[in-house]
Short mmCIF file of C-alpha atoms in Angstrom, two decimals:
data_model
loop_
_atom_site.label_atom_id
_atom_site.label_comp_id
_atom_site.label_asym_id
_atom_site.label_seq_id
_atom_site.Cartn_x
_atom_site.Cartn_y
_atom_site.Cartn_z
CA UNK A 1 17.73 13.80 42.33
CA UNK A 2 19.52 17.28 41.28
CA UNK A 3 19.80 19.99 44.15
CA UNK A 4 17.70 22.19 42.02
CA UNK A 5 14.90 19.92 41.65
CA UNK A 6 13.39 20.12 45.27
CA UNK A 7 10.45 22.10 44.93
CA UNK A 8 7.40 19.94 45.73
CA UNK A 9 3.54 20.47 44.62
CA UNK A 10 0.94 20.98 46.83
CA UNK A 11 -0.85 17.84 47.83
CA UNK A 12 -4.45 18.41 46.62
CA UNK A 13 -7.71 16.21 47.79
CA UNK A 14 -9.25 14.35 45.04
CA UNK A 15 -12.15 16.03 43.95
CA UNK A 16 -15.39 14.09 42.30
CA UNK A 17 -18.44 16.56 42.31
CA UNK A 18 -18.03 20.11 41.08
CA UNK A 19 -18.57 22.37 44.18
CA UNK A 20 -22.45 23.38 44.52
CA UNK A 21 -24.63 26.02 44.06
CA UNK A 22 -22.78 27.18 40.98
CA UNK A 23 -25.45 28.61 38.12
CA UNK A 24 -25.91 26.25 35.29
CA UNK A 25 -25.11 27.84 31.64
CA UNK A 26 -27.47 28.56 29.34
CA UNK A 27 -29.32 25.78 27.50
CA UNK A 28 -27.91 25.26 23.93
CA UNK A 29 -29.28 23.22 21.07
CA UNK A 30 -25.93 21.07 21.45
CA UNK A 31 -27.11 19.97 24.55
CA UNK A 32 -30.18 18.57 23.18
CA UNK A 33 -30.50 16.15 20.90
CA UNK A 34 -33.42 16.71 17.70
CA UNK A 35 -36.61 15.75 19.61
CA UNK A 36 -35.58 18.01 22.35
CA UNK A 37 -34.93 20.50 20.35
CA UNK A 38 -38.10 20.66 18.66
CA UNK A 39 -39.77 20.36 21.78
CA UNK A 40 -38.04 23.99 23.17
CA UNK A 41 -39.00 25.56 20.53
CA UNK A 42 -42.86 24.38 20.81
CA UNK A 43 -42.86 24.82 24.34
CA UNK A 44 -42.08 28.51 24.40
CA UNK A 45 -44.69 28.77 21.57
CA UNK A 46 -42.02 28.16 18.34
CA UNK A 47 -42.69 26.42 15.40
CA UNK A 48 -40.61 23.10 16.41
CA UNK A 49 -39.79 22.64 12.85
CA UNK A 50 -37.07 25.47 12.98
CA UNK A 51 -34.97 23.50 15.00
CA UNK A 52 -33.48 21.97 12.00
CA UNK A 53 -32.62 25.35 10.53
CA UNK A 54 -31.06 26.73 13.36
CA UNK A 55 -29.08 23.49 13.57
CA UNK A 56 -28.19 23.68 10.08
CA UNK A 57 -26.44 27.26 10.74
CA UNK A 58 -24.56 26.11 13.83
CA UNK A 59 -23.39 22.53 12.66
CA UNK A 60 -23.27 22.51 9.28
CA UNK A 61 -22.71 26.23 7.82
CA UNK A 62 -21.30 27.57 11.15
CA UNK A 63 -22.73 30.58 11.31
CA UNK A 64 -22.04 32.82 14.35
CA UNK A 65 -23.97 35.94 13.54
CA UNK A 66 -27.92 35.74 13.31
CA UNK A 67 -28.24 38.25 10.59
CA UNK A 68 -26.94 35.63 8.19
CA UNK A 69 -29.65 33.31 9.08
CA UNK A 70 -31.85 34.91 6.35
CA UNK A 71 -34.09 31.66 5.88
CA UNK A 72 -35.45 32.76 9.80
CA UNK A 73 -38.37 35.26 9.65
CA UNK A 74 -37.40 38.45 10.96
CA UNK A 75 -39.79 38.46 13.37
CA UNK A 76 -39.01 35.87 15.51
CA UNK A 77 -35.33 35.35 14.36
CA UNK A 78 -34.15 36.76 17.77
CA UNK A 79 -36.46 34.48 19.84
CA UNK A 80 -35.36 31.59 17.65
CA UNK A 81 -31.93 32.36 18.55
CA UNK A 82 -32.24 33.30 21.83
CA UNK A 83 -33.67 30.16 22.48
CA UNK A 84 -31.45 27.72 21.04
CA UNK A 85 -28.54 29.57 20.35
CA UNK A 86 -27.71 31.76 23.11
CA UNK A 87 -23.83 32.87 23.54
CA UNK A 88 -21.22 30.10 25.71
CA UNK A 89 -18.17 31.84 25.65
CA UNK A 90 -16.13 34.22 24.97
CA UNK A 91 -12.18 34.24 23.38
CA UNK A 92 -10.02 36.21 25.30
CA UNK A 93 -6.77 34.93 23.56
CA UNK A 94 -5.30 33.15 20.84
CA UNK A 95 -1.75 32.47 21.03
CA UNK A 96 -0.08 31.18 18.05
CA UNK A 97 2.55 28.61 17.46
CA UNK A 98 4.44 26.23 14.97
CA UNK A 99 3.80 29.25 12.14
CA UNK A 100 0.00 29.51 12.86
CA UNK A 101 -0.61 25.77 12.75
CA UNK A 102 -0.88 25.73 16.31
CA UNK A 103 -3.76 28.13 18.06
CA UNK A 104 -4.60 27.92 21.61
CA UNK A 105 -7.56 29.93 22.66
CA UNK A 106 -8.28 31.48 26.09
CA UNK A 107 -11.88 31.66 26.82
CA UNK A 108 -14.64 32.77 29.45
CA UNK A 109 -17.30 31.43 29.85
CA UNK A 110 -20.72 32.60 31.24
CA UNK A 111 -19.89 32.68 34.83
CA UNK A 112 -16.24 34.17 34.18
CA UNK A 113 -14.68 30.71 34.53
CA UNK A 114 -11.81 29.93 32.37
CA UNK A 115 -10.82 27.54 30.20
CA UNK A 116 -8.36 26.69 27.09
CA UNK A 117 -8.99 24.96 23.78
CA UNK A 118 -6.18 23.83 21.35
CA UNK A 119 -5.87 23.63 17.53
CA UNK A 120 -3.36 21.69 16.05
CA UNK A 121 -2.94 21.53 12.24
CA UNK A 122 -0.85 18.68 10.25
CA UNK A 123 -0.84 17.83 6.74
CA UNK A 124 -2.85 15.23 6.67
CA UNK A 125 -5.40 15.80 9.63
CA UNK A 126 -7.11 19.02 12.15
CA UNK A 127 -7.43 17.75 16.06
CA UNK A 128 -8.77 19.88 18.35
CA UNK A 129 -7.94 19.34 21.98
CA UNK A 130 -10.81 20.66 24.05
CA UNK A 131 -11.64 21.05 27.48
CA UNK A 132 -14.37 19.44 29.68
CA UNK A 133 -14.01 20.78 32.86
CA UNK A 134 -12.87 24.19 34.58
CA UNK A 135 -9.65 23.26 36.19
CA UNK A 136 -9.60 19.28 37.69
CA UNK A 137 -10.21 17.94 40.73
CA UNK A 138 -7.77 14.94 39.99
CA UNK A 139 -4.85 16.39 41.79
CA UNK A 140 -1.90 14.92 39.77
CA UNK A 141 1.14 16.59 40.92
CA UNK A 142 3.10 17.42 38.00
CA UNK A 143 0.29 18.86 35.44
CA UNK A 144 -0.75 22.72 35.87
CA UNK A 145 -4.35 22.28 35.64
CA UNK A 146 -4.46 19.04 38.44
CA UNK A 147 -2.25 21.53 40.40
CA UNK A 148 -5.30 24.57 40.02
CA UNK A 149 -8.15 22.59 41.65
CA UNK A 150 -12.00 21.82 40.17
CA UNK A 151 -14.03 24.80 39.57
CA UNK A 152 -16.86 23.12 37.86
CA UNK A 153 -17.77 20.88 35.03
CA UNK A 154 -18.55 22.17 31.29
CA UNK A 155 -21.99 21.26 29.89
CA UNK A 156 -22.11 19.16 26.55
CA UNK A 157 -22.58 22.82 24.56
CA UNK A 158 -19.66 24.09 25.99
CA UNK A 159 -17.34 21.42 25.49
CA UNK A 160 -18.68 21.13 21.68
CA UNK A 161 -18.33 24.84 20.96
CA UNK A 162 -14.44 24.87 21.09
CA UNK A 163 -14.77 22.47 18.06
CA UNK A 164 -16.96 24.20 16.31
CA UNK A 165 -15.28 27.36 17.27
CA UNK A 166 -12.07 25.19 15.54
CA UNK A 167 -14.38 24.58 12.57
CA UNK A 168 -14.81 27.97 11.81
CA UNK A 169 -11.52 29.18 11.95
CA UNK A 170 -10.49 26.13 9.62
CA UNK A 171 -13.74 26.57 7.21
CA UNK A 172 -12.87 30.61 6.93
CA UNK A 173 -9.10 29.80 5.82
CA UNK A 174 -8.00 31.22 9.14
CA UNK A 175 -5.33 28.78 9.67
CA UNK A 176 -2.53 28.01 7.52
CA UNK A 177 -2.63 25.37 4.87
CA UNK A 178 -5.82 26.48 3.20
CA UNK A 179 -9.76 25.88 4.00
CA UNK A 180 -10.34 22.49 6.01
CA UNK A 181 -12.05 21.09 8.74
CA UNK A 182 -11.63 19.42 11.76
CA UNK A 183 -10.51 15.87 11.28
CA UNK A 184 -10.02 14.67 15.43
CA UNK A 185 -10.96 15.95 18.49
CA UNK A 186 -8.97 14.33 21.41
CA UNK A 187 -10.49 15.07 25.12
CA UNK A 188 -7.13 15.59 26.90
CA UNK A 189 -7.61 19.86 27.90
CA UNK A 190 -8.60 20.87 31.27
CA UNK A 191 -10.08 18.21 33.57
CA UNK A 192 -11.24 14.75 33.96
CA UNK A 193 -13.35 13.65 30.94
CA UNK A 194 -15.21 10.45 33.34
CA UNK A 195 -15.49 12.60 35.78
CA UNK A 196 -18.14 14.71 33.91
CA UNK A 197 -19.73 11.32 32.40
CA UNK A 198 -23.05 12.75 30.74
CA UNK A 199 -21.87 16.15 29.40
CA UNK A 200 -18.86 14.68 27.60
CA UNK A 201 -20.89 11.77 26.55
CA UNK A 202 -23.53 14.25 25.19
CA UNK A 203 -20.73 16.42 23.42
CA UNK A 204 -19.29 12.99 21.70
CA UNK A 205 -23.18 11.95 20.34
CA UNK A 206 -23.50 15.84 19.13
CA UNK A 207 -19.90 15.74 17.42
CA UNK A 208 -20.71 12.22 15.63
CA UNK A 209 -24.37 12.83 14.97
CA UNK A 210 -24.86 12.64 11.29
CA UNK A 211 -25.41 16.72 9.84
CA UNK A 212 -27.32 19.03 10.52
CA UNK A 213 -28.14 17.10 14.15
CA UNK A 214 -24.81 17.45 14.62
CA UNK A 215 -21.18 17.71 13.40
CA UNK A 216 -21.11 14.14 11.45
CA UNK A 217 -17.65 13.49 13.15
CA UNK A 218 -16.53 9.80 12.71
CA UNK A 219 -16.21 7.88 15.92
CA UNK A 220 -12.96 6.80 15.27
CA UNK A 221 -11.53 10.03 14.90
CA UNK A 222 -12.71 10.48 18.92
CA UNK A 223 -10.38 10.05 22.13
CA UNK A 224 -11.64 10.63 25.59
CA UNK A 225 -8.48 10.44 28.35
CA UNK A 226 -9.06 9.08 31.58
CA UNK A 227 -6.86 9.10 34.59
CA UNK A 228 -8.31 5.75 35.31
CA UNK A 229 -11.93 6.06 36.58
CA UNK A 230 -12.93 2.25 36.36
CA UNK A 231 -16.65 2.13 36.60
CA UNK A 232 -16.67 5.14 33.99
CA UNK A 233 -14.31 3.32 31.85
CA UNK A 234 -16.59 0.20 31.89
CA UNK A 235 -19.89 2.40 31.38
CA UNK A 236 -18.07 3.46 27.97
CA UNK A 237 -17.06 0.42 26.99
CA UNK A 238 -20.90 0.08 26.75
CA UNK A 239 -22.38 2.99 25.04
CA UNK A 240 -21.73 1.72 21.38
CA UNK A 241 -19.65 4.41 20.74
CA UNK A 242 -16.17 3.07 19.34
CA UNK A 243 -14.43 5.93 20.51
CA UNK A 244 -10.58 5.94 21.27
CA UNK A 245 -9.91 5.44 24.74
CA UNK A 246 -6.28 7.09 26.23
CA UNK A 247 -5.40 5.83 29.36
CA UNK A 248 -2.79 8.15 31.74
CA UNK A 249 -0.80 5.39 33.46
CA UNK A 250 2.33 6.84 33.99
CA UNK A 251 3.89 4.29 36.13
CA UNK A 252 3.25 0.53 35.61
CA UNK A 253 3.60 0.19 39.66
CA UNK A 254 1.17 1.44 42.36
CA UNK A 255 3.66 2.84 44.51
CA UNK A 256 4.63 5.49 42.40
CA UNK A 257 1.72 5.25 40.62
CA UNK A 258 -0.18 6.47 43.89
CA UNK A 259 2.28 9.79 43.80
CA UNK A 260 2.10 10.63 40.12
CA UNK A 261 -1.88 9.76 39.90
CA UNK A 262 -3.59 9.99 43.26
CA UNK A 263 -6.50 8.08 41.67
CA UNK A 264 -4.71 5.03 42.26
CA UNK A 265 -4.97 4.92 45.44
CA UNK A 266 -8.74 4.01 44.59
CA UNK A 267 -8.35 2.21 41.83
CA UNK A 268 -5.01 0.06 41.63
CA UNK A 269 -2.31 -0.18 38.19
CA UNK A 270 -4.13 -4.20 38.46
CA UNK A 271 -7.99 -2.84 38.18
CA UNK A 272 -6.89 0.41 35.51
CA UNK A 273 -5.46 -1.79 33.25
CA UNK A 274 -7.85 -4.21 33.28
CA UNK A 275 -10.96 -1.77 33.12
CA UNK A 276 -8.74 -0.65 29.36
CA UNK A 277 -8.51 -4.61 28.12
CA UNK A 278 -12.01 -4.84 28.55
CA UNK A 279 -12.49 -1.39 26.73
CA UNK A 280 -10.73 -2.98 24.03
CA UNK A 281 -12.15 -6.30 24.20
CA UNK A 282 -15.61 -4.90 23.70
CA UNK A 283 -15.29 -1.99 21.09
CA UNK A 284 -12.42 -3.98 19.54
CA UNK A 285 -10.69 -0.65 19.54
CA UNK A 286 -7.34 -0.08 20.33
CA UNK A 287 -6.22 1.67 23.83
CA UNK A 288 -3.72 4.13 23.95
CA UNK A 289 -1.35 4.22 27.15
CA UNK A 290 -0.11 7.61 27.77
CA UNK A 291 2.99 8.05 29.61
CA UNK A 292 4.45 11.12 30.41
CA UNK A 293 8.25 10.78 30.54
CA UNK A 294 10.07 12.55 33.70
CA UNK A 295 13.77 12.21 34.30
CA UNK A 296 14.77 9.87 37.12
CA UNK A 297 11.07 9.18 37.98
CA UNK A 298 9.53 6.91 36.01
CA UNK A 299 11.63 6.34 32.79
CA UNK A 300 14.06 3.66 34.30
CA UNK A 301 14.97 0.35 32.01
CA UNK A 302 13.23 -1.57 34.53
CA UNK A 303 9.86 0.07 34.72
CA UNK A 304 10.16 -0.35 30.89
CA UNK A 305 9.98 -4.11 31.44
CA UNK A 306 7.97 -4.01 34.09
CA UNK A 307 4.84 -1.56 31.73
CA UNK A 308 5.57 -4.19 29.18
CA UNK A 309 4.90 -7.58 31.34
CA UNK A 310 1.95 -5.73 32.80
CA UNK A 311 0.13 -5.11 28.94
CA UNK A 312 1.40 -8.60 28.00
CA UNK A 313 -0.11 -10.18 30.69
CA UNK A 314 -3.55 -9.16 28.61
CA UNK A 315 -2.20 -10.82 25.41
CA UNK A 316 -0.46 -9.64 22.91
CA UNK A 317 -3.51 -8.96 20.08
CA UNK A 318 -2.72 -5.83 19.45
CA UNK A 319 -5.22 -4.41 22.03
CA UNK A 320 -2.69 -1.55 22.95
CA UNK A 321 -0.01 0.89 22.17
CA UNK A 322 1.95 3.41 24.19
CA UNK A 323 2.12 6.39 23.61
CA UNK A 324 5.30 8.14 25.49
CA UNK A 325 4.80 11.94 26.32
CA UNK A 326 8.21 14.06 26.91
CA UNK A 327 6.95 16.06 30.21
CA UNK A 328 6.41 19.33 29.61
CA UNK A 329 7.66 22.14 32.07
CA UNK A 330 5.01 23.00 34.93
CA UNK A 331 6.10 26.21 37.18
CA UNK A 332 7.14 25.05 40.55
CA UNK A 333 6.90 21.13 39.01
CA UNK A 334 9.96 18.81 40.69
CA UNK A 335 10.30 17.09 37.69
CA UNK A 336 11.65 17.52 34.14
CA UNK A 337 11.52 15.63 30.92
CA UNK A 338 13.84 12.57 30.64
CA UNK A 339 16.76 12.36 29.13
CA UNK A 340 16.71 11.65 25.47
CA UNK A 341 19.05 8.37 25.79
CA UNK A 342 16.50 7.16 28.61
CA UNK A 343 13.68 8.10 26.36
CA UNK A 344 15.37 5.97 23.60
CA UNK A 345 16.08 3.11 25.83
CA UNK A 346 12.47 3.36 27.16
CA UNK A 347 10.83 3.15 23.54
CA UNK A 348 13.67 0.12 22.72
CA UNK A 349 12.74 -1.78 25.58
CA UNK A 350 9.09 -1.91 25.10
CA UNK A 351 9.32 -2.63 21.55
CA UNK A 352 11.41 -5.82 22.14
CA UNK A 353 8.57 -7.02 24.34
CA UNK A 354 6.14 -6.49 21.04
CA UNK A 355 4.68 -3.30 22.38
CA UNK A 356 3.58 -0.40 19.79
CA UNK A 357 5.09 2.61 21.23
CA UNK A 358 5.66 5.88 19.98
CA UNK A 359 6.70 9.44 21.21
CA UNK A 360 4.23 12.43 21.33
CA UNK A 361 5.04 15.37 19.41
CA UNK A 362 4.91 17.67 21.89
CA UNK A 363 3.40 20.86 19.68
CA UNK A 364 2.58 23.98 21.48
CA UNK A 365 5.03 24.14 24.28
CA UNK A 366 6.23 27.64 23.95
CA UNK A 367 2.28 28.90 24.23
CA UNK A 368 1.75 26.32 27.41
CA UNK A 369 -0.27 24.37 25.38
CA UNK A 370 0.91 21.23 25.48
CA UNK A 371 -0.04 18.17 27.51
CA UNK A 372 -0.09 18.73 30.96
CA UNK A 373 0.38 22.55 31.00
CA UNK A 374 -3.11 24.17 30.31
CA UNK A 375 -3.72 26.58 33.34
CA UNK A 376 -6.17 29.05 32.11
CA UNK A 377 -4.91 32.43 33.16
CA UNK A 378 -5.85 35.84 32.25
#
């Protein structure tokens, strides 16, 4: 390894549970689903049936200002709202990248924690990588937010307003390339997606619930990323929900496996990979390795082979791809993206063993937005 290179990380705990005692935020209608909705507003003394508009306004029209809601009486417009609608966060930021197309967006949220949202605009489709926690308590060594700790989890509102916050930007021509809408909304931001099970499973129900209940989202257009939480991998794979599911392996062997992603110690490369099969088996949805590329680490010809052999061994029905990530730059990381030749060799390698692989484009770097380097500062 290089001279220069000798910097290590700070070995973290793993971290499960957000820390306790921390204030909840404020109930939203996206964290309830249409009964409960109704049921807020009749049990502070509201006419339940106004649920729908307010929904209406958030999900379908996105409307952020209440003086626009016009088919609300006057009178109780600010109780309606109050109620169902009160403010999650606040944008601090936007930096912009790839001539606009890019947008990440600093934001605060009720308690002052921080977080980061992504847009990323193609020709032919919107994603919008959003946040589910405040930090992450999953400790991998080279990505910024593993390396800042857990502060505490989003709820489901939270996590769905950076995609409707996305929406409105795209519906008010805000981005380049004209009015659109969101298209995909890939849970790969700040934190541990399984590790806040219900809220993220709540924000994927509110993003595919049909309009006005919700954003009418199809599934498919849906990934979660795991680390490799097994028993919350196999609690997906039976929700009904034929979401994407992205699995970060990035080593196809536990020993160095266990360095890169501590949550193999718990939960071997044999049990991770298996927990994904059976995703795939059961939703009959393809699984998406990820695999973040690091020179000298983990991009060798033989751990090529060796990734390869271990998806075979699974059968070769198509039930996976890999998706190879060129690592992006971490202050005070070790590491640094592989070589191109190795990244060639890498991709050539795989493919000869019948593997679908491709390499991430790796939009938003010179913002820190790209995988792995979200670290929320002011």
């Amino acid at each position: 390894m290089p001279d220069d290179q000798t910097e290590s990380p700070r070995l973290l705990p793993l971290v499960f549970d957000e820390p306790r005692g921390r204030k909840k935020p404020p109930r939203h209608l996206a964290d309830l689903d249409e009964d409960g909705r109704r049921e807020l507003l009749t049990s502070l003394g509201l006419p339940g049936f106004r649920a729908k508009q307010l929904s209406t306004h958030y999900f379908a029209r996105l409307v952020d200002d209440p003086a626009l809601m016009t088919d609300l009486p006057a009178l109780q417009r600010d109780e309606l709202v109050a109620a169902l609608l009160p403010p999650l966060m606040t944008a601090l930021r936007t930096q912009e990248a790839d001539k606009g197309t890019t947008r990440k967006t600093l934001w605060k949220l009720f308690d002052g924690a921080l977080v980061e949202s992504v847009l990323m605009r193609y020709p032919d489709r919107a994603t919008v990588c959003v946040s589910s926690q405040a930090g992450c308590g999953m400790a991998c060594p080279f990505c910024a937010t593993g390396q800042g700790g857990l502060q505490r989890n989003m709820s489901t509102a939270e996590i769905v307003e950076q995609v409707v916050a996305a929406a409105r930007s795209l519906a008010r021509d805000e981005v380049p390339g004209g009015v659109g809408r969101v298209s995909n909304v890939v849970f790969m931001g700040m934190g541990e997606p399984l590790a806040n099970y219900k809220a993220v499973i709540g924000a994927v129900r509110r993003l595919t619930d049909p309009s006005p209940a919700g954003l009418g989202m199809s599934a498919r257009g849906i990934t979660v990323s795991t680390v490799g939480l097994v028993p919350r991998i196999n609690q997906l794979a039976q929700e009904g929900i034929p979401v994407t599911l992205a699995l970060s392996l990035h080593a196809p062997d536990d020993e160095l496996r266990n360095e890169l992603v501590p949550i193999n110690t718990r939960f071997s490369v044999a049990q991770t990979v298996e927990a994904a099969w059976n995703y795939a088996r059961t939703t009959k949805r393809r699984v998406s390795i990820e695999y973040a590329m690091m020179r000298g680490i983990n991009d060798q010809g033989d751990r090529a082979d060796l990734l390869g052999d271990v998806l075979n061994s699974y059968g070769d029905w198509g039930w996976v791809h890999v998706n190879l990530i060129p690592l992006n730059p971490t202050p005070g990381s070790k590491w640094t993206a592989s070589d191109p030749r190795d990244e060639r060799e890498f991709v050539r390698r795989l493919e000869a063993k019948g593997i679908p692989t491709t390499v991430r484009d790796t939009r938003g770097r010179e913002i820190d937005g790209a995988c792995g380097q979200l670290a929320a500062s002011e």
